[in-house]
Coordinates of C-alpha atoms in Angstrom, one line a residue:
X6 CA 12.8 -87.7 28.9
X7 CA 14.7 -87.8 32.2
X8 CA 16.6 -84.6 31.2
X9 CA 13.3 -82.7 30.8
X10 CA 12.1 -84.0 34.1
X11 CA 15.4 -82.9 35.7
X12 CA 15.1 -79.5 34.1
X13 CA 11.5 -79.2 35.4
X14 CA 12.6 -80.1 38.9
X15 CA 15.5 -77.6 38.8
X16 CA 13.2 -74.9 37.4
X17 CA 10.7 -75.4 40.3
X18 CA 13.5 -75.5 42.9
X19 CA 15.0 -72.4 41.4
X20 CA 11.7 -70.5 41.5
X21 CA 11.3 -71.5 45.1
X22 CA 14.8 -70.4 46.1
X23 CA 15.0 -67.2 44.1
X24 CA 12.3 -65.0 45.5
X25 CA 13.5 -61.7 44.2
X26 CA 12.5 -60.3 40.8
X27 CA 15.2 -59.6 38.2
X28 CA 14.7 -55.8 38.7
X29 CA 14.8 -56.0 42.5
X30 CA 18.0 -58.1 42.3
X31 CA 19.6 -55.7 39.8
X32 CA 18.8 -52.7 42.0
X33 CA 20.2 -54.5 45.1
X34 CA 23.4 -55.5 43.2
X35 CA 24.1 -51.8 42.7
X36 CA 24.1 -51.0 46.4
X37 CA 27.1 -50.7 48.7
X38 CA 25.4 -53.3 51.0
X39 CA 25.5 -55.9 48.2
X40 CA 29.1 -55.2 47.4
X41 CA 30.1 -55.3 51.1
X42 CA 29.6 -59.0 51.7
X43 CA 31.0 -62.2 50.4
X44 CA 34.3 -63.8 49.6
X45 CA 36.5 -61.7 47.3
X46 CA 39.4 -63.1 45.3
X47 CA 42.3 -60.7 45.1
X48 CA 40.1 -57.9 46.4
X49 CA 37.9 -58.0 43.3
X50 CA 34.2 -58.7 43.0
X51 CA 32.7 -61.1 45.6
X52 CA 31.6 -64.5 44.4
X53 CA 28.0 -63.9 45.4
X54 CA 27.8 -60.5 43.6
X55 CA 29.0 -62.2 40.4
X56 CA 26.5 -65.0 40.9
X57 CA 23.8 -62.4 41.3
X58 CA 24.5 -60.9 37.9
X59 CA 24.3 -64.4 36.4
X60 CA 21.0 -65.0 38.2
X61 CA 19.6 -61.8 36.7
X62 CA 20.5 -63.1 33.2
X63 CA 18.7 -66.3 33.9
X64 CA 15.6 -64.5 35.2
X65 CA 15.4 -62.4 32.0
X66 CA 15.3 -65.5 29.8
X67 CA 12.2 -67.4 28.7
X68 CA 12.1 -70.9 30.1
X69 CA 12.3 -72.3 26.6
X70 CA 15.6 -70.5 26.0
X71 CA 17.4 -71.8 29.0
X72 CA 20.5 -73.8 28.2
X73 CA 22.0 -76.8 30.0
X74 CA 24.6 -74.4 31.5
X75 CA 21.7 -72.2 32.8
X76 CA 20.1 -75.3 34.5
X77 CA 23.5 -76.3 36.0
X78 CA 23.8 -72.8 37.4
X79 CA 20.2 -72.8 38.7
X80 CA 21.0 -76.0 40.5
X81 CA 24.1 -74.4 42.1
X82 CA 22.0 -71.4 43.2
X83 CA 19.4 -73.7 44.9
X84 CA 22.2 -75.5 46.7
X85 CA 23.7 -72.3 48.0
X86 CA 20.5 -70.8 49.1
X87 CA 19.4 -73.9 50.9
X88 CA 22.8 -74.3 52.7
X89 CA 22.9 -70.7 53.7
X90 CA 19.3 -70.7 55.0
X91 CA 20.2 -73.6 57.3
X92 CA 22.7 -71.4 59.0
X93 CA 19.8 -69.5 60.3
X94 CA 21.1 -66.0 60.4
X95 CA 21.6 -63.8 63.5
X96 CA 20.3 -65.2 66.8
X97 CA 18.8 -61.7 67.5
X98 CA 16.2 -61.6 64.7
X99 CA 15.9 -57.8 65.0
X100 CA 19.4 -57.7 63.5
X101 CA 18.5 -59.8 60.4
X102 CA 17.6 -56.9 58.1
X103 CA 21.2 -55.5 57.8
X104 CA 23.0 -58.8 58.6
X105 CA 25.8 -60.1 56.3
X106 CA 23.8 -63.4 56.3
X107 CA 20.7 -61.7 54.7
X108 CA 22.8 -59.5 52.3
X109 CA 24.7 -62.5 51.1
X110 CA 21.5 -64.4 50.4
X111 CA 20.1 -61.4 48.6
X112 CA 23.1 -61.4 46.3
X113 CA 22.0 -64.9 45.3
X114 CA 18.4 -63.7 44.7
X115 CA 16.8 -64.8 48.0
X116 CA 15.5 -62.3 50.5
X117 CA 14.8 -64.3 53.7
X118 CA 12.5 -61.5 55.0
X119 CA 10.1 -62.3 52.2
X120 CA 9.5 -65.8 53.5

């Protein structure tokens, strides 16, 4: 029973952290802005961009079809979004829209301007 409770908590936290729809995130991931931010190993795809593709997969699934791996990934997403939000973004809020801070969060399915 505890596992179901944990899954429900993770589900709720994920829904709170990921405020972009699957289609909005998919469209964003195709942009140059999305691909311009984040840590890249060996010049390849940025970690956040790869994570975004995984988030889209999760968003397309029915809740009943989510695996333990999906829930583990959802928990990782929640942690990242919460840590990144605490950084607060640019001091000059007029620069938030195009900031690497916002673009990175959007790769993870969270648009801070929607809050």
